[in-house]
Coordinates of C-alpha atoms in Angstrom, one line a residue:
M1 CA 8.7 62.8 8.7
S2 CA 9.1 63.5 12.4
T3 CA 10.1 60.8 14.9
I4 CA 6.7 61.0 16.6
R5 CA 4.8 60.6 13.3
T6 CA 7.1 57.6 12.3
L7 CA 6.5 55.9 15.6
T8 CA 2.7 56.5 15.4
L9 CA 2.6 55.0 11.8
A10 CA 4.6 52.0 12.9
C11 CA 2.3 51.4 15.8
L12 CA -0.7 51.6 13.5
L13 CA 0.9 49.1 11.1
M14 CA 1.8 46.7 13.9
S15 CA -1.8 46.9 15.3
T16 CA -3.2 45.8 11.9
G17 CA -0.7 42.9 11.7
I18 CA 1.1 44.4 8.7
L19 CA 4.5 44.5 10.4
W20 CA 3.8 42.1 13.2
S21 CA 1.8 38.9 13.8
E22 CA 1.7 36.2 16.3
P23 CA 3.8 33.1 15.6
T24 CA 1.9 30.6 13.5
G25 CA 4.1 27.5 13.9
S26 CA 2.7 24.5 15.8
P27 CA 3.2 20.7 15.7
I28 CA 1.5 18.7 13.1
R29 CA -1.8 17.4 14.4
P30 CA -3.0 13.9 13.2
L31 CA -6.0 14.0 10.9
A32 CA -7.6 10.9 12.3
Q33 CA -5.9 9.9 15.5
D34 CA -9.2 8.6 17.0
F35 CA -10.3 5.2 15.8
V36 CA -12.8 2.4 16.2
V37 CA -11.5 -1.1 17.0
V38 CA -12.8 -3.3 14.3
G39 CA -10.9 -6.5 15.3
R40 CA -8.9 -7.4 18.4
S41 CA -6.7 -10.5 18.8
P42 CA -7.6 -12.8 21.7
D43 CA -4.0 -13.8 22.1
P44 CA -1.6 -11.0 20.8
Q45 CA 1.5 -13.2 21.3
K46 CA 0.2 -16.0 19.1
I47 CA -2.6 -14.5 16.9
P48 CA -1.6 -11.5 14.9
L49 CA -4.2 -9.7 12.7
Y50 CA -3.1 -8.7 9.2
S51 CA -4.2 -7.3 5.8
P52 CA -7.1 -4.9 6.3
T53 CA -9.2 -4.1 3.2
I54 CA -12.2 -1.7 3.0
L55 CA -14.8 -0.8 0.4
R56 CA -17.5 1.8 0.3
L57 CA -20.7 0.8 -1.6
D58 CA -23.0 3.2 -3.4
S59 CA -25.6 2.6 -0.6
G60 CA -23.2 4.0 1.9
R61 CA -22.5 0.6 3.5
L62 CA -18.9 -0.1 4.3
V63 CA -17.5 -3.6 3.8
A64 CA -14.3 -4.7 5.4
A65 CA -12.1 -7.7 5.9
Y66 CA -8.9 -8.7 7.8
T67 CA -6.8 -11.8 8.4
F68 CA -7.0 -13.7 11.6
F69 CA -3.7 -15.7 11.7
D70 CA -3.5 -18.2 14.6
R71 CA 0.1 -19.4 15.0
N72 CA -0.8 -22.0 17.6
K73 CA -0.5 -25.6 16.6
G74 CA -3.6 -26.5 14.7
G75 CA -4.8 -22.9 14.9
T76 CA -7.3 -21.3 12.6
K77 CA -6.2 -19.1 9.8
E78 CA -9.2 -17.3 8.2
E79 CA -10.5 -14.0 6.7
V80 CA -13.0 -12.1 8.8
M81 CA -15.7 -10.4 6.7
L82 CA -17.7 -7.4 8.2
T83 CA -20.1 -4.6 7.3
S84 CA -21.0 -1.3 8.8
D85 CA -24.2 0.7 8.1
D86 CA -23.4 3.7 10.3
G87 CA -20.3 5.1 8.8
G88 CA -17.9 2.8 10.6
A89 CA -19.1 3.5 14.2
T90 CA -20.1 -0.2 14.6
W91 CA -19.4 -3.3 12.7
Q92 CA -21.1 -6.6 12.2
E93 CA -19.2 -9.8 11.4
R94 CA -20.8 -11.6 8.4
A95 CA -18.6 -14.5 7.6
R96 CA -15.2 -16.2 8.0
L97 CA -13.5 -17.4 4.9
P98 CA -10.7 -20.0 4.6
R99 CA -8.4 -18.0 2.3
L100 CA -6.3 -15.0 3.5
Q101 CA -4.7 -11.7 2.6
G102 CA -7.0 -10.6 -0.2
R103 CA -8.8 -7.5 -1.3
L104 CA -12.4 -6.4 -1.7
F105 CA -13.7 -4.9 -4.9
R106 CA -17.0 -4.5 -6.8
A107 CA -17.7 -5.6 -10.3
G108 CA -21.1 -5.5 -12.0
D109 CA -23.7 -6.2 -9.4
S110 CA -21.5 -8.3 -7.2
L111 CA -18.8 -7.9 -4.6
Y112 CA -15.7 -10.0 -4.7
Y113 CA -12.9 -11.0 -2.3
L114 CA -9.8 -12.1 -4.1
A115 CA -7.4 -13.9 -1.8
T116 CA -3.8 -14.9 -2.2
G117 CA -1.9 -18.2 -1.7
R118 CA -2.1 -21.3 -3.8
G119 CA -4.7 -21.4 -6.6
L120 CA -5.7 -17.7 -6.3
A121 CA -9.1 -18.2 -4.6
I122 CA -12.0 -15.8 -5.2
F123 CA -15.3 -15.4 -3.3
R124 CA -18.5 -13.6 -4.4
S125 CA -21.2 -11.8 -2.6
D126 CA -24.5 -10.9 -4.2
D127 CA -26.1 -9.2 -1.2
D128 CA -23.7 -6.4 -0.4
G129 CA -21.4 -8.5 1.8
E130 CA -24.0 -10.1 4.1
S131 CA -23.1 -13.6 2.9
W132 CA -20.3 -15.1 0.8
G133 CA -20.2 -18.1 -1.5
A134 CA -17.7 -20.9 -1.7
A135 CA -14.2 -20.4 -3.0
S136 CA -13.4 -20.7 -6.7
L137 CA -9.8 -21.2 -7.9
L138 CA -8.6 -19.0 -10.7
S139 CA -5.3 -20.8 -11.3
D140 CA -3.6 -24.1 -10.8
S141 CA -3.6 -25.1 -7.2
E142 CA 0.3 -25.3 -7.2
D143 CA 0.6 -21.7 -8.4
T144 CA 1.5 -19.3 -5.5
W145 CA 0.2 -15.8 -5.4
N146 CA 1.2 -13.1 -2.9
Q147 CA -0.2 -9.7 -2.2
T148 CA -1.4 -7.6 0.6
P149 CA -4.7 -5.7 0.0
A150 CA -4.0 -3.1 -2.8
N151 CA -6.0 -0.9 -5.1
V152 CA -8.0 -1.8 -8.2
W153 CA -8.4 0.2 -11.4
Y154 CA -11.5 0.5 -13.6
A155 CA -11.2 1.4 -17.3
N156 CA -13.0 0.6 -20.6
G157 CA -15.5 -1.7 -18.8
N158 CA -12.7 -3.7 -17.3
I159 CA -11.2 -4.2 -13.8
Y160 CA -7.4 -4.4 -13.3
L161 CA -5.5 -5.7 -10.3
A162 CA -1.7 -6.0 -9.8
F163 CA -0.3 -9.1 -8.1
E164 CA 2.9 -10.8 -7.1
R165 CA 3.6 -14.4 -8.2
G166 CA 5.9 -16.9 -6.7
T167 CA 8.6 -18.5 -8.8
E168 CA 10.8 -21.6 -8.5
K169 CA 13.8 -19.5 -7.6
A170 CA 11.8 -17.7 -4.9
R171 CA 11.1 -21.0 -3.2
D172 CA 14.8 -21.8 -3.3
L173 CA 15.9 -18.7 -1.4
N174 CA 16.9 -18.9 2.2
A175 CA 15.6 -15.4 2.8
W176 CA 12.7 -13.1 2.2
A177 CA 12.1 -13.4 -1.6
P178 CA 11.2 -10.1 -3.3
A179 CA 14.2 -10.5 -5.6
E180 CA 12.5 -13.5 -7.2
K181 CA 8.9 -12.3 -7.1
G182 CA 7.2 -11.8 -10.4
L183 CA 4.8 -8.9 -11.0
V184 CA 1.7 -9.4 -13.2
L185 CA -1.5 -7.5 -14.0
L186 CA -4.8 -9.2 -14.1
R187 CA -7.8 -8.0 -16.2
A188 CA -11.5 -9.0 -16.3
R189 CA -14.7 -7.6 -17.8
E190 CA -16.8 -6.0 -15.0
G191 CA -20.0 -7.7 -16.0
D192 CA -18.6 -11.2 -16.3
D193 CA -18.7 -13.9 -13.6
L194 CA -15.3 -13.3 -12.0
T195 CA -15.3 -16.6 -10.2
K196 CA -14.6 -18.3 -13.6
P197 CA -11.0 -18.7 -14.6
E198 CA -11.8 -17.9 -18.2
A199 CA -13.0 -14.4 -17.2
W200 CA -9.4 -13.4 -16.5
T201 CA -6.4 -12.4 -18.6
Q202 CA -2.9 -12.2 -17.2
S203 CA -0.1 -10.0 -18.4
S204 CA 3.4 -11.2 -19.0
M205 CA 5.5 -11.3 -15.9
L206 CA 8.7 -9.5 -14.9
V207 CA 11.0 -10.8 -12.1
F208 CA 13.1 -8.2 -10.3
A209 CA 16.3 -10.2 -10.3
D210 CA 16.1 -10.6 -14.1
L211 CA 16.2 -6.9 -14.6
I212 CA 19.5 -6.0 -12.8
D213 CA 22.7 -7.5 -14.1
G214 CA 24.8 -9.1 -11.3
L215 CA 22.0 -9.2 -8.7
R216 CA 22.2 -13.0 -8.2
E217 CA 26.0 -12.8 -8.1
N218 CA 25.8 -10.2 -5.3
N219 CA 27.3 -7.5 -7.5
P220 CA 24.3 -5.6 -8.9
D221 CA 24.9 -2.9 -11.5
T222 CA 23.2 -0.2 -9.5
D223 CA 25.9 2.3 -8.5
Y224 CA 25.7 6.1 -7.6
F225 CA 22.3 6.1 -5.8
G226 CA 22.9 3.8 -2.8
V227 CA 20.8 0.8 -4.0
P228 CA 21.0 -1.5 -2.2
F229 CA 21.8 0.3 1.0
F230 CA 23.1 -2.8 2.8
A231 CA 25.2 -5.6 1.5
Y232 CA 23.3 -8.9 0.9
D233 CA 24.3 -12.5 0.3
Y234 CA 22.1 -14.1 -2.4
P235 CA 20.4 -16.6 -1.9
D236 CA 20.7 -16.1 1.9
R237 CA 20.2 -13.3 4.4
H238 CA 23.2 -11.1 5.3
P239 CA 23.7 -9.9 8.9
V240 CA 23.8 -6.1 9.3
G241 CA 24.2 -5.9 13.1
G242 CA 22.0 -6.1 16.1
G243 CA 20.4 -9.3 15.0
H244 CA 19.0 -7.7 11.9
S245 CA 19.6 -8.9 8.4
M246 CA 19.3 -7.9 4.7
S247 CA 17.6 -10.1 2.2
P248 CA 18.4 -9.7 -1.5
P249 CA 16.7 -6.6 -3.0
G250 CA 13.5 -6.7 -4.9
W251 CA 9.8 -5.6 -5.1
V252 CA 6.5 -6.6 -3.5
E253 CA 2.9 -5.3 -3.0
P254 CA 2.1 -3.6 -6.3
N255 CA -0.6 -1.0 -7.1
V256 CA -2.0 -0.2 -10.6
V257 CA -2.9 3.2 -12.0
Q258 CA -3.2 5.0 -15.4
I259 CA -1.8 8.4 -16.3
T260 CA -4.8 10.6 -17.0
D261 CA -3.1 13.9 -17.8
P262 CA -2.5 14.5 -21.5
A263 CA 0.5 16.7 -20.7
H264 CA 2.3 13.9 -18.9
Y265 CA 5.4 12.4 -20.5
W266 CA 3.9 8.9 -20.0
Y267 CA 0.4 9.6 -21.1
D268 CA -1.1 7.2 -23.6
P269 CA -4.0 8.8 -25.6
M270 CA -5.2 5.3 -26.5
G271 CA -5.7 4.4 -22.9
K272 CA -3.9 1.1 -23.3
T273 CA -1.0 1.7 -20.9
F274 CA -1.1 1.0 -17.1
H275 CA 1.6 1.8 -14.6
I276 CA 2.5 -0.5 -11.7
L277 CA 4.0 1.1 -8.6
S278 CA 5.4 -1.4 -6.1
R279 CA 7.1 -1.3 -2.7
S280 CA 10.9 -1.5 -3.2
H281 CA 13.1 -3.5 -0.8
T282 CA 16.5 -1.9 -1.0
G283 CA 17.3 -1.2 2.6
G284 CA 16.9 2.5 1.9
T285 CA 13.9 4.8 2.0
N286 CA 11.4 6.6 -0.3
L287 CA 11.8 4.7 -3.5
A288 CA 9.2 2.6 -5.2
C289 CA 9.6 0.4 -8.2
L290 CA 7.9 1.2 -11.5
T291 CA 6.8 -0.9 -14.4
K292 CA 4.2 -0.5 -17.1
V293 CA 1.8 -2.8 -18.8
T294 CA 0.6 -2.3 -22.4
E295 CA -2.5 -3.8 -23.9
L296 CA -1.7 -5.1 -27.4
P297 CA -4.1 -5.3 -30.3
D298 CA -4.7 -9.1 -29.8
G299 CA -5.9 -8.4 -26.2
S300 CA -2.7 -9.7 -24.5
M301 CA -0.9 -7.6 -22.0
E302 CA 2.9 -7.0 -21.9
M303 CA 4.8 -5.8 -18.9
S304 CA 8.0 -3.8 -19.4
L305 CA 10.1 -1.0 -17.9
E306 CA 9.1 2.6 -18.5
K307 CA 11.4 4.9 -20.4
V308 CA 12.3 8.6 -19.7
P309 CA 12.9 11.1 -22.6
S310 CA 16.6 10.4 -22.6
G311 CA 15.8 6.8 -23.5
K312 CA 17.0 5.4 -20.2
S313 CA 14.8 2.8 -18.3
M314 CA 13.3 3.9 -15.0
L315 CA 13.0 1.1 -12.5
F316 CA 12.9 3.3 -9.4
V317 CA 10.7 6.3 -8.8
P318 CA 10.6 8.7 -5.8
V319 CA 7.6 7.9 -3.6
P320 CA 7.4 8.9 0.0
G321 CA 7.2 5.7 2.0
G322 CA 7.8 3.6 -1.1
H323 CA 10.1 1.3 0.8
M324 CA 7.0 0.1 2.8
R325 CA 3.6 -1.1 1.7
F326 CA 1.5 1.9 0.4
H327 CA -2.0 2.2 -1.0
L328 CA -2.9 4.3 -4.0
L329 CA -6.3 5.8 -4.7
Y330 CA -7.3 8.1 -7.7
D331 CA -9.9 10.7 -7.0
E332 CA -11.8 11.8 -10.1
Q333 CA -13.0 15.0 -8.5
T334 CA -9.5 16.4 -7.8
K335 CA -7.8 14.5 -10.6
L336 CA -5.2 13.6 -8.0
Y337 CA -3.6 10.4 -6.8
W338 CA -3.7 9.9 -3.1
L339 CA -1.1 7.8 -1.3
L340 CA -1.5 6.3 2.2
G341 CA 1.7 4.9 3.6
S342 CA 4.4 4.9 6.3
Q343 CA 6.8 7.7 7.3
S344 CA 10.4 6.9 8.1
T345 CA 12.1 9.2 10.6
D346 CA 15.2 7.3 11.7
S347 CA 16.6 5.2 8.9
M348 CA 20.2 6.2 9.4
T349 CA 20.7 4.9 12.9
R350 CA 23.1 1.9 12.8
A351 CA 21.2 -1.4 12.9
E352 CA 23.2 -2.6 16.0
L353 CA 22.1 0.6 17.9
L354 CA 18.4 0.3 17.3
P355 CA 16.3 0.0 20.5
P356 CA 14.6 -3.4 21.0
E357 CA 11.2 -2.1 20.2
R358 CA 12.2 -1.3 16.6
Y359 CA 11.3 -4.0 14.1
S360 CA 13.7 -5.2 11.4
L361 CA 16.0 -2.8 9.4
P362 CA 16.4 0.9 10.3
N363 CA 14.1 1.9 7.4
N364 CA 11.3 -0.3 8.7
E365 CA 9.3 2.1 10.8
R366 CA 5.5 1.4 11.0
H367 CA 4.1 3.8 13.7
R368 CA 3.3 6.9 11.5
M369 CA 0.6 6.6 8.9
V370 CA 0.7 9.5 6.5
L371 CA -1.2 10.9 3.5
Y372 CA 0.2 12.4 0.3
F373 CA -1.3 13.6 -3.0
S374 CA 0.2 13.9 -6.5
K375 CA -0.9 15.0 -10.0
N376 CA 1.7 12.9 -11.8
L377 CA 2.9 10.0 -9.5
V378 CA 6.3 11.5 -9.2
D379 CA 5.9 14.8 -7.3
W380 CA 4.2 14.2 -4.0
C381 CA 2.7 16.8 -1.7
F382 CA 2.3 16.1 2.0
A383 CA -1.3 16.2 3.0
G384 CA -1.1 15.2 6.6
L385 CA -0.2 12.8 9.4
V386 CA -3.2 10.5 9.6
A387 CA -2.4 8.7 12.9
M388 CA 0.7 7.8 14.9
T389 CA 1.9 6.4 18.2
D390 CA 4.9 7.4 20.3
D391 CA 6.0 3.8 20.6
P392 CA 7.6 2.2 17.4
S393 CA 6.3 -1.2 18.5
Q394 CA 2.7 0.0 18.2
A395 CA 2.0 0.2 14.5
R396 CA -0.4 2.3 12.4
H397 CA 0.4 0.9 9.0
Y398 CA -0.4 -1.3 6.0
A399 CA -3.7 0.4 5.7
S400 CA -6.4 0.4 2.9
M401 CA -8.7 3.3 2.0
D402 CA -11.7 4.3 0.0
I403 CA -13.7 7.5 -0.6
D404 CA -16.9 8.0 1.3
G405 CA -18.4 11.3 0.0
E406 CA -16.1 14.0 1.2
D407 CA -14.1 11.8 3.5
L408 CA -11.5 9.1 3.3
V409 CA -12.3 5.9 5.2
I410 CA -9.3 3.9 6.3
L411 CA -8.7 0.5 7.8
S412 CA -5.3 0.1 9.5
R413 CA -3.2 -2.8 10.7
S414 CA -2.5 -1.4 14.2
G415 CA -1.0 -2.3 17.5
D416 CA -1.3 -1.2 21.1
A417 CA 0.6 -2.0 24.3
E418 CA -0.3 -5.7 24.0
A419 CA 1.1 -6.1 20.4
K420 CA 3.9 -8.6 20.0
S421 CA 5.8 -6.2 17.6
A422 CA 5.2 -3.6 15.0
H423 CA 4.8 -6.4 12.5
E424 CA 2.7 -8.8 14.6
T425 CA -0.1 -6.4 15.3
N426 CA -3.1 -7.1 17.5
I427 CA -5.9 -4.7 16.4
I428 CA -7.5 -3.6 13.2
T429 CA -8.6 0.1 13.5
F430 CA -11.0 2.2 11.5
H431 CA -10.2 5.9 10.9
R432 CA -11.9 8.7 9.0
V433 CA -10.2 11.7 7.4
K434 CA -12.9 14.3 7.1
N435 CA -13.1 16.6 4.1
F436 CA -9.9 15.2 2.7
R437 CA -10.1 17.3 -0.5
D438 CA -9.6 20.5 1.7
L439 CA -6.1 19.3 2.3
V440 CA -5.1 20.1 -1.3
Y441 CA -2.9 23.3 -1.7

């Protein structure tokens, strides 16, 4: 082939893009950077807003709630209940309830708001969230329950919710207490009156510190994978530099799911096994804690650790953002688990060198809200950056989500320039990820 013919062919190939194309790389663009402010603190230095929860009804109505936490002496602490009938563009406040940090869910013909704190208070609405009845206590008033808004699971005519419970040892710690938190699973029939204590069954409980030899002696049997990342000083906090400290390791903020794929190692063909994924507190990143709950023939539920084929127990499982609160949602249409959480970008900077706008330990970044999907709860695919800020003190985090047709609707605990910190946030923001299933690849 002559040189002229070779050059001519090359030019033709380049003109069709076979040998040459324009660069395709570009920065990641947030999926839902724009937002609607659903709630704003009147005093950001003293009144943070916490614990957003959102629910989409069959009618298309959106129901939401968040915590108004007035730290002023004698200040009001209450849950703000809202609805939207225009897809989240505008919101109407419907009620203020005296119990905090709960989650919204539907069961039968009613909506429920299950709060935390002493006595495990529950409220019911029979008019799609326009009004709410008085609180009913599901447990002894001295029992302490903790949880941020998390998912719910429906199976076999039942509803399942994972919770943390306080313990005597948790109250004795001079530190944050995930080491002594107990995890439990609650179950109730969908058609029952869920304001009645007898409607609910509770699983056995596992406490994190009971599972790891030497944890309470500050010598945990967890070598070779960097857990915990920092030293700790049970039952106290341990300084790590820069005014930051490490509390004893543990778990908090559980979600509940079931394995639906018959090919999965942990699949239960009888449908009696549930898996609990919880935020892990280790000082490191991208690990969650894993337990399972088995329904026994007598109707009781037993929590235990999951096993891998080698016979070893699996307490930790790789989950992006599993070191912070995350929200799990199963989509029947795609048969995928969707995870909404926080992205760490700078966990290896020494604690004493962190800038003042950073909150807590180096792994505790809260200004990037990200979305992942998985077919098996272990292998996670990045779906996109939902929303972010350039200032680590202005959070987009601790969000809840639900499916609204082809979209994801998200309620985020957020902050702007007036926020006290990334933790003490001053706004609740609504975001919409359009056509979220198109993100699957």
